[in-house]
XYZ file of C-alpha atoms in Angstrom:
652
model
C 19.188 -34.063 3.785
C 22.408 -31.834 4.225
C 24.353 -31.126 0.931
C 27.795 -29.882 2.126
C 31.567 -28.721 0.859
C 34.449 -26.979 2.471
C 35.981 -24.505 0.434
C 36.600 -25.723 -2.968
C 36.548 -29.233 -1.700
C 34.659 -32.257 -2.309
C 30.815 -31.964 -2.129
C 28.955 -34.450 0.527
C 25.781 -35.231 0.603
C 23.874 -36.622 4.040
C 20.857 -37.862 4.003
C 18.968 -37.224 7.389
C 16.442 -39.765 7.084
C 18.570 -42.898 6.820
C 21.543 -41.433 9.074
C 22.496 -38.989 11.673
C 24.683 -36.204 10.375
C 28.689 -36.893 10.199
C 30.857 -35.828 12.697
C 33.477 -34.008 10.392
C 30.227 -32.027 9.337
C 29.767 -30.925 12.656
C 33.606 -30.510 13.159
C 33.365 -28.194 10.144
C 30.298 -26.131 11.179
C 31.944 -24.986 14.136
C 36.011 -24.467 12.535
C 33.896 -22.167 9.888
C 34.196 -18.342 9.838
C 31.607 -18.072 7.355
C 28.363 -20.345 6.216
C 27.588 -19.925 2.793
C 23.766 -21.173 1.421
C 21.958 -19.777 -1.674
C 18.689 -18.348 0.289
C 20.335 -18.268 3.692
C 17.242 -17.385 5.503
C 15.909 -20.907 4.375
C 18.968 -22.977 5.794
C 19.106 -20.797 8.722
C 15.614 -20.999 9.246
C 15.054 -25.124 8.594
C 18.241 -25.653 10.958
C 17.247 -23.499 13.681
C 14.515 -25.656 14.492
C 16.211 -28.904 14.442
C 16.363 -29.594 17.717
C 20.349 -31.308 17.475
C 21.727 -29.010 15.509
C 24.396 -26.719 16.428
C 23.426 -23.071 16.711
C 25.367 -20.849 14.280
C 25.433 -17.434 15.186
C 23.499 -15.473 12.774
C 27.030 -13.266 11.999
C 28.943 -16.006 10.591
C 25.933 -16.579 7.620
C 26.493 -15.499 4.222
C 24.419 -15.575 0.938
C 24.897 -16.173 -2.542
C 21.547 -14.459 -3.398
C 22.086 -11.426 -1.699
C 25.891 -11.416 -2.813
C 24.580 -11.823 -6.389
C 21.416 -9.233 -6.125
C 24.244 -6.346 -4.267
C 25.366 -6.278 -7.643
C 22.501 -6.075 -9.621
C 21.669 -9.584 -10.413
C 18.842 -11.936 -10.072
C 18.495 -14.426 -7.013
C 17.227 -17.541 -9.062
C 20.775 -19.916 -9.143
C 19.219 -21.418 -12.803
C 18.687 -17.668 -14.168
C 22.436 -17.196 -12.745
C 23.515 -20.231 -13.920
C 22.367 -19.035 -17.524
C 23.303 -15.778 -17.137
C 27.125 -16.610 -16.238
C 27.277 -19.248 -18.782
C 27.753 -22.239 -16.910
C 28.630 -25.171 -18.266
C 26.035 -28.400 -17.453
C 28.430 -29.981 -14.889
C 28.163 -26.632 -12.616
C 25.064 -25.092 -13.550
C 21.848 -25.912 -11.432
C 19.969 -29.099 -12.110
C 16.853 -28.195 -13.960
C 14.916 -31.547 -12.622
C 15.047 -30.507 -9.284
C 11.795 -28.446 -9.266
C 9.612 -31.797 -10.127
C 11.774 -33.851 -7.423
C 10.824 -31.053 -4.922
C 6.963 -31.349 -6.279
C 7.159 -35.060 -5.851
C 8.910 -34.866 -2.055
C 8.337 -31.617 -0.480
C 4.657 -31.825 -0.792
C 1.818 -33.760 1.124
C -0.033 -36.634 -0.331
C -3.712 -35.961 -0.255
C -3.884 -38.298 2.430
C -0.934 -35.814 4.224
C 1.673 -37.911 4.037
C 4.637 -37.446 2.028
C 6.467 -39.328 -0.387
C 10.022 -40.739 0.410
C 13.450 -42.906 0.057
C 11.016 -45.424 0.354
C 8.100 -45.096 -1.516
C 9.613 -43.258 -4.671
C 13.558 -45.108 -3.969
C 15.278 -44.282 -7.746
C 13.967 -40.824 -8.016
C 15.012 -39.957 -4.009
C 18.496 -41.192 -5.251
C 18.575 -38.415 -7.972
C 17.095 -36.197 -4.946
C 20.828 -36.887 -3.559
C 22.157 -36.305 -6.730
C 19.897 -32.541 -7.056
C 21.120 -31.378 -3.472
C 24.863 -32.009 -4.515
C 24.623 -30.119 -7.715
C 23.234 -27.009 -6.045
C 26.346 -26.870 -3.814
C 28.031 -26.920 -7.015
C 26.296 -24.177 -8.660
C 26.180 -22.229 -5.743
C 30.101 -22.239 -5.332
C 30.266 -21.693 -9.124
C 28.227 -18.471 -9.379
C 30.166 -17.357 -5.926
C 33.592 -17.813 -8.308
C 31.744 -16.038 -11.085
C 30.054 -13.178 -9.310
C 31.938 -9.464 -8.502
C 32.677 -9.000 -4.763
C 32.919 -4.958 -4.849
C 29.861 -4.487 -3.217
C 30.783 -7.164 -0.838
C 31.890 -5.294 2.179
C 31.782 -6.013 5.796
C 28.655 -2.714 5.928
C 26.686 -4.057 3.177
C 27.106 -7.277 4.896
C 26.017 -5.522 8.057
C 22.762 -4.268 6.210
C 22.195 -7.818 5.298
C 22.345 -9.535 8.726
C 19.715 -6.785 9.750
C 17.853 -7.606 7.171
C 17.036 -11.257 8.208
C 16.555 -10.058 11.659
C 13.877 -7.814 10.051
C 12.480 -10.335 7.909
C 12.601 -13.009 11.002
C 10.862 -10.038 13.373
C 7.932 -9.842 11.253
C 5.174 -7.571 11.844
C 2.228 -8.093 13.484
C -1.188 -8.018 11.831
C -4.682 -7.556 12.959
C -6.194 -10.787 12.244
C -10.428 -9.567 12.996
C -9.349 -6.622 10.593
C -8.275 -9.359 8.055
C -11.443 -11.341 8.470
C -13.960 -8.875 8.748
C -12.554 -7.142 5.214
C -12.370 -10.246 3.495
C -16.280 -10.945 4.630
C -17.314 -7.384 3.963
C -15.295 -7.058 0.633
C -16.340 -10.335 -0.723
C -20.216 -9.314 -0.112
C -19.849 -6.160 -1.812
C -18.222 -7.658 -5.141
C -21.181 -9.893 -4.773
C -23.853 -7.108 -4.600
C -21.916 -5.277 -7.241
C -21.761 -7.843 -10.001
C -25.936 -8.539 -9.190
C -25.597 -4.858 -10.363
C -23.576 -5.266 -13.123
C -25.843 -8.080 -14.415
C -28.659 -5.578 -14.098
C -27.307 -2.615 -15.422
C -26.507 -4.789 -18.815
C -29.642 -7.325 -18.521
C -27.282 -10.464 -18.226
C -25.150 -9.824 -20.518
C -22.313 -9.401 -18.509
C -22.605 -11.604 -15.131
C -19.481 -10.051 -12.777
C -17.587 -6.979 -13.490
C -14.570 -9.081 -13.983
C -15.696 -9.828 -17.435
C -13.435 -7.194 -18.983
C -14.299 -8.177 -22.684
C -17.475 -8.940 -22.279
C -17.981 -5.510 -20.694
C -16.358 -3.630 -23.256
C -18.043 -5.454 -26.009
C -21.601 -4.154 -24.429
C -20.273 -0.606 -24.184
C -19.252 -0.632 -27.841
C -22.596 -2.006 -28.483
C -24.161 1.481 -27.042
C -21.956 3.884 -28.780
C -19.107 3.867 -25.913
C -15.717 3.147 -27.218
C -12.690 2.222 -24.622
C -9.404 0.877 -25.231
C -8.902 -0.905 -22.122
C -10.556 -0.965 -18.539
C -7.411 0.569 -16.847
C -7.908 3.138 -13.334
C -6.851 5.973 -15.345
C -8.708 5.279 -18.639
C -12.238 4.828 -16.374
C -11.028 7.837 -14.615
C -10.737 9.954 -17.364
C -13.957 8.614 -19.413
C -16.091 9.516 -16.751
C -15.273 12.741 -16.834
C -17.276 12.788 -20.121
C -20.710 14.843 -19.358
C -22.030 13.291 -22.445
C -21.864 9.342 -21.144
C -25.186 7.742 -20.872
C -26.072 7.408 -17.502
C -26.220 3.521 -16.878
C -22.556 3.295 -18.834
C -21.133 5.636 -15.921
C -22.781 3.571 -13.207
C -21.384 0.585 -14.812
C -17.519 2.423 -15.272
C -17.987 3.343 -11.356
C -19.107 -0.304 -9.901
C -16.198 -1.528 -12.247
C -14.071 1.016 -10.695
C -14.576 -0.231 -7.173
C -14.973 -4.366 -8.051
C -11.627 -3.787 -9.443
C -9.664 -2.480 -6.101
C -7.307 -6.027 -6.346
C -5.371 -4.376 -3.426
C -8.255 -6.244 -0.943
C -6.684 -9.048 -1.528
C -3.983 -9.020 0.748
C -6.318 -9.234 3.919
C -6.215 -12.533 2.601
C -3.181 -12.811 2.228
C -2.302 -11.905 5.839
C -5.067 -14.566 7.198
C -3.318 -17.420 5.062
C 0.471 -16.651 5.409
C 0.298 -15.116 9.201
C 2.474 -17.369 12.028
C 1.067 -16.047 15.606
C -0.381 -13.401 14.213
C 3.006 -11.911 12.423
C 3.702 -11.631 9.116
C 7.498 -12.497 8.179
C 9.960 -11.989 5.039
C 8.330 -9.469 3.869
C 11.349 -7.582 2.454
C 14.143 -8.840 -0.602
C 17.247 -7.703 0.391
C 18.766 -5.554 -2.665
C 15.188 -6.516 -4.548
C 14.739 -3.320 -6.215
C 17.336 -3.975 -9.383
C 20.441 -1.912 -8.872
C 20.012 0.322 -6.724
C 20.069 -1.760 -3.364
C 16.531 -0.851 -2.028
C 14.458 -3.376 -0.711
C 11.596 -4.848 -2.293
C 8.349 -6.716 -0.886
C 6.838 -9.926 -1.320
C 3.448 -11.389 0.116
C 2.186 -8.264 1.635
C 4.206 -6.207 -0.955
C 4.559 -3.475 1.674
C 6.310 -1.503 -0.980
C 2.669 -1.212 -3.109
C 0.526 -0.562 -0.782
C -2.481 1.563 -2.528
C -2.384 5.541 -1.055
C -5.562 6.478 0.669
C -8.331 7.932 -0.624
C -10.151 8.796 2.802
C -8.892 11.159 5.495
C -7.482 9.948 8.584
C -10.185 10.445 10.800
C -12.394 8.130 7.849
C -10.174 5.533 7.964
C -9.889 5.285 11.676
C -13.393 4.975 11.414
C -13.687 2.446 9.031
C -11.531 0.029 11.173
C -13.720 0.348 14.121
C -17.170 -0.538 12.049
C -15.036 -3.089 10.279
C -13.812 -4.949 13.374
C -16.910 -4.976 14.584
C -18.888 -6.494 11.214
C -20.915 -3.401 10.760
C -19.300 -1.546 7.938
C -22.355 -1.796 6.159
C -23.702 0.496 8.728
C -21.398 3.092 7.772
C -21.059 3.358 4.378
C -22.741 0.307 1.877
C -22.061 2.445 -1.487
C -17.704 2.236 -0.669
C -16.545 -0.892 1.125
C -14.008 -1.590 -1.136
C -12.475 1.873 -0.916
C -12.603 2.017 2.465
C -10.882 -1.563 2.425
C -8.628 -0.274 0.472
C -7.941 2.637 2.289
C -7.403 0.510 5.713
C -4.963 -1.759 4.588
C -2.008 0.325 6.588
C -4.197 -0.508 9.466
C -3.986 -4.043 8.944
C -0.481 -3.531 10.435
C 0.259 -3.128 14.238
C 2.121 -2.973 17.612
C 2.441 -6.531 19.025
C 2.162 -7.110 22.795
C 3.897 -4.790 25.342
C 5.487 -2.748 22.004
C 4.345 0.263 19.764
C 5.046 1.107 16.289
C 7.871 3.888 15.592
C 8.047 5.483 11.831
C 9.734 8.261 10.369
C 10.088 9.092 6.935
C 13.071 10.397 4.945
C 11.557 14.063 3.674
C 11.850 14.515 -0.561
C 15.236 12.675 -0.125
C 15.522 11.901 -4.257
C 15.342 15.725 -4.491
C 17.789 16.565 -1.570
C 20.272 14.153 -2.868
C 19.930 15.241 -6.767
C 20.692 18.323 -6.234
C 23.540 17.687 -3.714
C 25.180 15.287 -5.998
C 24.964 18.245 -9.348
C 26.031 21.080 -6.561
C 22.310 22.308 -7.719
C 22.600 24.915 -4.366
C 20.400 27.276 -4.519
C 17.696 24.025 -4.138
C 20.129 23.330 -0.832
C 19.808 25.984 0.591
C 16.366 26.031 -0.034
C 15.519 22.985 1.272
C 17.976 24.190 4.411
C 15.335 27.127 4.973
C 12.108 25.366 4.119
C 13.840 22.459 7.520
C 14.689 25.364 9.255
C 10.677 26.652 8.997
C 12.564 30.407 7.608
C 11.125 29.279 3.744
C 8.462 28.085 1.944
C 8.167 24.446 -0.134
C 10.151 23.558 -2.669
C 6.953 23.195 -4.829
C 6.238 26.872 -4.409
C 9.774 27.203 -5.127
C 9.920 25.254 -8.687
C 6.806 26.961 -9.940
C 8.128 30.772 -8.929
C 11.493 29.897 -10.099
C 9.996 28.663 -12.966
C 7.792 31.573 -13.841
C 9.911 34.142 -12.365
C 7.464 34.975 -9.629
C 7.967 35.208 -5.734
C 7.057 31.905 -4.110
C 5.375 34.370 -1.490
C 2.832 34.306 -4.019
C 1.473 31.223 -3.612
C -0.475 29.718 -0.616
C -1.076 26.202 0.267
C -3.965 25.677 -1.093
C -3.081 27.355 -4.611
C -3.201 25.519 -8.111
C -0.161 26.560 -8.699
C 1.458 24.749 -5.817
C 0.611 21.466 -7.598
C 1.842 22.108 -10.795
C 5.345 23.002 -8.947
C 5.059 19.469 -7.657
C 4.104 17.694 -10.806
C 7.332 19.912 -12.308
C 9.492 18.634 -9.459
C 8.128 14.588 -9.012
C 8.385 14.444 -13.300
C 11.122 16.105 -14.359
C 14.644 16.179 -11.984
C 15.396 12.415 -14.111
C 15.239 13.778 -17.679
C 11.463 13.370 -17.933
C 9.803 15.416 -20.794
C 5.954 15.753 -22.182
C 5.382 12.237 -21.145
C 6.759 12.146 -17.580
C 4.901 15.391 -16.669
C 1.314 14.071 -18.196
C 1.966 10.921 -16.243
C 2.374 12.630 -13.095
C -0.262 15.182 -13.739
C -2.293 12.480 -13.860
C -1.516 10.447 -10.833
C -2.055 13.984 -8.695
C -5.016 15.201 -10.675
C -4.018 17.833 -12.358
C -6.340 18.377 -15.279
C -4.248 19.183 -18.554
C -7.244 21.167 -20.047
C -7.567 23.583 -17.264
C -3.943 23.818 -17.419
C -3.107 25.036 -20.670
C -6.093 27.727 -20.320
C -4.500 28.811 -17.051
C -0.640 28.584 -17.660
C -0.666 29.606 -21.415
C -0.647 33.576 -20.966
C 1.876 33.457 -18.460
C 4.164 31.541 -20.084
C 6.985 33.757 -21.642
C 7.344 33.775 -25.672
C 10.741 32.253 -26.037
C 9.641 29.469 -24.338
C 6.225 29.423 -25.885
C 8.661 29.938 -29.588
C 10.935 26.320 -28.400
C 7.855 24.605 -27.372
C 6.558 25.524 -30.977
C 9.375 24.113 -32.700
C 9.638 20.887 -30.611
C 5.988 20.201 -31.593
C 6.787 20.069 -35.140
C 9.371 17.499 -34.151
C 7.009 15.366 -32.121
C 4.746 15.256 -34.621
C 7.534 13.645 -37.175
C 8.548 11.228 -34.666
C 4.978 10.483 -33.546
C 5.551 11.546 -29.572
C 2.377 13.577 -29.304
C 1.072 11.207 -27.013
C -2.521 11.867 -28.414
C -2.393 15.548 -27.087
C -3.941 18.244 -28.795
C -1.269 20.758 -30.156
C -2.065 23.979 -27.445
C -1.659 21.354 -24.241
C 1.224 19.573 -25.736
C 3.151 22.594 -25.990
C 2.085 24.144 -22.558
C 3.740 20.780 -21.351
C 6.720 21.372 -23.146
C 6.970 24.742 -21.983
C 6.896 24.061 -18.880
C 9.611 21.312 -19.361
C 11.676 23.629 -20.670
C 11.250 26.646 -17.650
C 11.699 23.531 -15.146
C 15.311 23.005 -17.029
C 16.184 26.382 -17.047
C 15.752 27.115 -13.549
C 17.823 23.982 -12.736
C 21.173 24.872 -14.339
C 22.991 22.361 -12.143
C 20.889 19.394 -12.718
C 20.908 19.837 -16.577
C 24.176 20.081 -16.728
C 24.958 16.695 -14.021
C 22.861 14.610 -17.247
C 25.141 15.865 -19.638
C 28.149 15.429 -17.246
C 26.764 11.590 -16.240
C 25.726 10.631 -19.922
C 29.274 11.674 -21.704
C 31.256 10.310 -18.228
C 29.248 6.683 -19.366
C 29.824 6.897 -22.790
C 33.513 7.093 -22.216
C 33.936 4.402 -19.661
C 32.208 2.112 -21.952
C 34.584 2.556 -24.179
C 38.088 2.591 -21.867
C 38.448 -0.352 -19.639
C 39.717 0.722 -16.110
C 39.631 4.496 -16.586
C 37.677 6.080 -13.445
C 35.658 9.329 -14.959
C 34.188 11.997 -12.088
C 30.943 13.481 -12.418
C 30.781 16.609 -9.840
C 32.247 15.973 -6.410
C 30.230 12.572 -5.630
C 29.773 10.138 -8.428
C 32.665 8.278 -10.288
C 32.099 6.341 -13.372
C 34.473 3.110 -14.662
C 34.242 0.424 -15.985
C 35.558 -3.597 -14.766
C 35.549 -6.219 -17.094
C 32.360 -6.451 -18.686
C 30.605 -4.274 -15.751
C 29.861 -0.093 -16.022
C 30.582 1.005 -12.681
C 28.731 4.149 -10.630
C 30.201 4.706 -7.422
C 28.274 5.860 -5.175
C 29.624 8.563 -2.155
C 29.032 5.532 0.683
C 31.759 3.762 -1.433
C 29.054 1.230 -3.027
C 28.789 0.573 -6.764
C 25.440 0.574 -9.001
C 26.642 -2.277 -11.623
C 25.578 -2.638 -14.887
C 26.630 -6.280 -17.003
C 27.487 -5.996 -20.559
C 27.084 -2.387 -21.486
C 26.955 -1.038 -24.765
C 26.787 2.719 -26.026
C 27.440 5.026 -28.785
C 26.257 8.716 -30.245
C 22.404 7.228 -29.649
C 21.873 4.497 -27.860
C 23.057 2.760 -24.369
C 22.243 -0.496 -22.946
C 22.950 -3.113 -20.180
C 21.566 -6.374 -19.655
C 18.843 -6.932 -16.673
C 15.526 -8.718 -15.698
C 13.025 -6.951 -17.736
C 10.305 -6.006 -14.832
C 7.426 -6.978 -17.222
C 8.939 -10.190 -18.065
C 11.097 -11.193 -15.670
C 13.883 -11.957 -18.863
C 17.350 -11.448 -18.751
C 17.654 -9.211 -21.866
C 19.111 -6.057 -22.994
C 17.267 -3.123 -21.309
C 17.603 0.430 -23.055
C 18.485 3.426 -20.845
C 19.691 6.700 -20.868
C 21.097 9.638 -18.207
C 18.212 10.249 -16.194
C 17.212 6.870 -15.721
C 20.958 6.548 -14.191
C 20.558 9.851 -11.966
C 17.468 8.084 -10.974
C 19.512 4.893 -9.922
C 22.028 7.243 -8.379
C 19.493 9.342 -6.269
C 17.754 6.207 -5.379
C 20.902 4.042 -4.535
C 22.044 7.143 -2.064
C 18.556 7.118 -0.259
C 18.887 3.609 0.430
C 22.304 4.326 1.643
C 20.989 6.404 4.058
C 18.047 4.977 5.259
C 20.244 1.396 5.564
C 22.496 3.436 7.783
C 19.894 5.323 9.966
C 18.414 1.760 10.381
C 21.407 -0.182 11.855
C 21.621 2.623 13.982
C 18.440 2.162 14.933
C 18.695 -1.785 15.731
C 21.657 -1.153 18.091
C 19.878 1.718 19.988
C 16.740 -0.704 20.604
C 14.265 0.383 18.131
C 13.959 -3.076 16.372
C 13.159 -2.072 12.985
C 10.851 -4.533 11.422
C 9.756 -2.768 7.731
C 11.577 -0.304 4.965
C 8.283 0.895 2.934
C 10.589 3.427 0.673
C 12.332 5.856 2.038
C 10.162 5.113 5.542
C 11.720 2.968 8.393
C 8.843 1.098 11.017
C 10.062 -0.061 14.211
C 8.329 -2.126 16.777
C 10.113 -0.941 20.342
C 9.186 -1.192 23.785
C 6.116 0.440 24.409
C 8.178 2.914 26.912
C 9.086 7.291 26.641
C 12.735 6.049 25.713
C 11.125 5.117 22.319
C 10.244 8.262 20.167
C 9.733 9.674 16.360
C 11.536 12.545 17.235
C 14.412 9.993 18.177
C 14.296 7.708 15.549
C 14.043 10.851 12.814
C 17.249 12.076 14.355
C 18.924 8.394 13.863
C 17.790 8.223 10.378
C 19.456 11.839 9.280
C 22.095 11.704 11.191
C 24.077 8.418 10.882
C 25.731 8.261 7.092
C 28.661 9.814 7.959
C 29.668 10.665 4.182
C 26.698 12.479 3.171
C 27.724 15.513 4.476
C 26.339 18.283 2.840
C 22.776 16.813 1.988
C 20.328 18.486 4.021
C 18.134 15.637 5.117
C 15.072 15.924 7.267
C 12.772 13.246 8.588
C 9.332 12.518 10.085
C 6.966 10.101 11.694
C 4.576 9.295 14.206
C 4.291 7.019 17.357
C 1.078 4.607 17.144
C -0.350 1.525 17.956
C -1.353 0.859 13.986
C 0.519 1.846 11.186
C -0.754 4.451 9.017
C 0.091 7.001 5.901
């Protein structure tokens, strides 16, 4: 069936299966300039192969969804139809979802039901399809259209082209992991049951597992990576307890999973949609479904491992190789899963440190330009050196590669250019192993007394407000400490979350005043929306804000519970937005650029664009790096740099 309306005019409804669509329909398919549909790649996709339908040229399509999630919205049309509050003649018809159970799919036998075996409810099937047209042209009235410009529009028609290129997959990889990972769980929870005489059967059991380790004297809150992690770290641990932790460790790699996915959801041995246009709330980068190319697990193996690992895999002999890991290596390989189809090879390049580059560009933080400027120009060293020697007040000359130091510059710089205190740097410490303990012992002498005296003081203050996070007193205030240097030797940025937070607080409060904040970023707000405007001339939106002295708020989808509800924030959480709405601005630029110079982009996986080109010398990184850095035409100023490779299968 067709549900269709003109404008703001009456809604018809055709259905297909009793009658051959009208000619005004097709009169007013081809007068259009623009097709509207709520999920545009499903019209465009269903139409497209109907044989007598009219082709519609992918530049004339439009979307609700995408309109709606440019601004910061959900894509769901009965979440929008809550959200704006509208009333039950123009808000989506909540029946619809058991009318498309009952119609939409197969009868155990594989037929499907019909107009004629089910004829009163395929009636109110009519009646569903003209009431989405309805809700779709109501939340179109309803929604803002600042973000609705003929480039972001642009971004979107690449977009489906992306999502309809697909990517292709190595199918024997697929199968052989799924075979090879589903005999290791298999061996490993005969272990399991071993290890705790029957008394837990698979290491799934996650109660039942923790209930036996409380029975011999070992104590965990939960069964989390980083919990394991750190408990085996405990000498004291009976022996059979850390076998158990480790087999748990590796049963639990989920991430296998998706060679499943891949063998179940492939078409001709390409995986498609894998991107949400404007997924990631607010900010406008993409997000990833299926595959979720976006949370793909890092490596834990070198290159030359993993390489490995796909050949022994392919070939059903991984067990050969290495019978004590197959799930980490599985894990590891799942980039591999992805590569060149026929005749083409796979292009990447990766935007370098761009959230850092573009922070301090927007706060006019220059010495870190011109820093990052020499480090491109190979005439400096890192900017990890950098934020530990600027720190400490040492010359980055100092330290080599390979120095401890080095990574506590980087935990400093991933944890704390967004506001992040004691808890963001512990957090990060932990995801890149850097062992508080050691820490402390190493960093406390160095560390100079007035900050040593502030760290002091704040600890007293944690401890009132309970935001010790379970540290012991001498590593909380290291952390601190080192919080505290970080700030000091970032003048700019300090000041940009003052600037940002006050510019905010005041827009809340004045309708249709514009506040700046440094050169880039203005702050308003429209109605009931807070406004950030970005230097590309896009807006970061934020519905119903609220503020005072204390507090500030918006409502949003929760990403726990997927709720529309009021979500607490604060300054660096919106220089977070900011830094991540720009680098999405770029890399949405350097990718248009390069779909119209052949490349054929086919995956965003953060700030990294993958192309699929002819398999020719035309094709290069170096090319597609340039493309990437050197298309946004307004960020003038931010020293970007980029890098990739040129391959047959994807890789980190």
């Amino acid at each position: 069936m067709v549900q269709w309306a003109v404008d703001d005019g009456l809604v018809h409804v055709e259905d297909l299966t009793a009658q051959k669509p009208s000619a005004e329909l097709m009169i007013s398919i081809s007068k259009a300039d623009e097709i509207w549909a709520h999920g545009a790649e499903f019209d465009r996709s269903v139409l497209e192969t109907t044989d007598w339908w009219p082709l519609i040229e992918w530049e004339r399509w439009r979307c609700t969804m995408a309109l709606c999630r440019m601004h910061g919205l959900p894509g769901a049309l009965n979440k929008l139809s809550t959200i704006f509050k509208l009333p039950d003649s123009e808000a989506k018809d909540t029946r619809g979802y058991q009318l498309i159970l009952l119609f939409c799919i197969p009868r155990k036998d594989g037929l499907y039901n019909d107009r004629h075996s089910h004829p009163k409810e395929w009636a109110e099937f009519l009646v569903y399809g003209d009431k989405d047209v309805v809700a779709m042209r109501a939340v179109w009235r309803k929604c803002p259209k600042w973000n609705a410009t003929p480039r972001m529009w642009a971004f979107w028609h690449l977009d489906q082209r992306m999502n309809a290129r697909g990517v292709a997959v190595d199918l024997l990889l697929a199968q052989q992991c799924v075979k090879a990972t589903t005999a290791a769980k298999k061996r490993m929870g005969d272990r399991t049951a071993e290890l705790t005489d029957n008394e837990v059967e698979r290491t799934t059991q996650r109660d039942r597992l923790l209930a036996y380790m409380e029975d011999h004297g070992v104590s965990l809150p939960d069964l989390k990576a980083d919990t394991v992690e750190r408990r085996l770290e405990d000498e004291s641990l009976p022996d059979h307890i850390k076998e158990l932790l480790r087999v748990r460790q590796q049963a639990s790699k989920a991430s296998t999973a998706k060679y499943q996915r891949a063998i179940n959801q492939h078409v001709g041995g390409r995986l498609r949609n894998l991107l949400v246009f404007c997924g990631a709330a607010r900010t406008g980068r993409w997000a990833g479904r299926t595959l979720q190319p976006q949370n793909l697990p890092r490596p834990k193996h070198a290159q030359w491992e993993i390489d490995l690992a796909i050949r022994m895999f392919r070939l059903g002999e991984i067990d050969l190789y290495n019978t004590e890991n197959t799930l980490g290596l599985a894990s590891s390989c799942l980039r591999g899963l992805i590569v060149a189809g026929e005749g083409s090879k796979l292009v990447t390049s990766d935007l370098k440190n761009i959230e850092g580059r573009i922070i301090a560009w927007v706060s006019g933080e220059q010495w870190k330009l011109d820093a990052f400027a020499a480090y491109d120009r190979v005439e400096g060293p890192d900017l990890y050196k950098i934020a530990y020697a600027r720190a400490f007040n040492i010359d980055p000359k100092e330290i080599g590669d390979e120095d401890p130091r080095r990574q506590i510059g980087k935990v400093m710089e991933l944890a704390l250019q967004y506001y992040g205190g004691v808890g963001a740097f512990c957090s990060m410490a932990e995801v890149y192993g850097l062992r508080l303990h050691e820490l402390a012992a190493s960093a406390w002498p160095v560390i100079p007394l007035a900050f040593k005296s502030q760290a002091a003081t704040a600890w007293v203050k944690a401890i009132k407000r309970r935001r010790t996070y379970g540290l012991e007193e001498r590593i909380w205030t290291v952390c601190h400490a080192l919080v505290l240097m970080w700030r000091a030797a970032h003048p700019a940025i300090t000041t940009f979350w003052a600037q940002l937070d006050t510019a905010c607080r005041m827009a809340i409060n004045v309708k249709g005043k514009s506040y700046k904040v440094g050169e880039q970023i203005t702050v308003d707000r429209q109605d009931n929306w807070l406004r950030i405007k970005l230097p590309s001339g896009r807006y970061l939106c934020y519905p119903a804000p609220k503020g005072d002295d204390y507090t500030s708020s918006f409502l949003g989808v929760d990403p726990y519970t997927k709720q529309w509800v009021r979500i607490s924030t604060y300054s660096g959480k919106r220089a977070q937005n900011i830094a991540e709405g720009i680098g999405a601005d770029v890399l949405m630029d350097g990718l248009l650029a390069a779909d119209d110079a052949g490349y054929n982009p086919v995956l965003s996986v953060h700030d990294e664009a993958i192309t699929e080109p002819p398999d020719d010398d035309n094709f290069t990184d170096k090319g597609l790096s340039g493309l990437l850095v050197g298309s946004s035409l307004w960020a003038d100023g931010i020293p970007l740099s980029a890098k990739g490779f040129t391959a047959m299968r994807y890789r980190k």
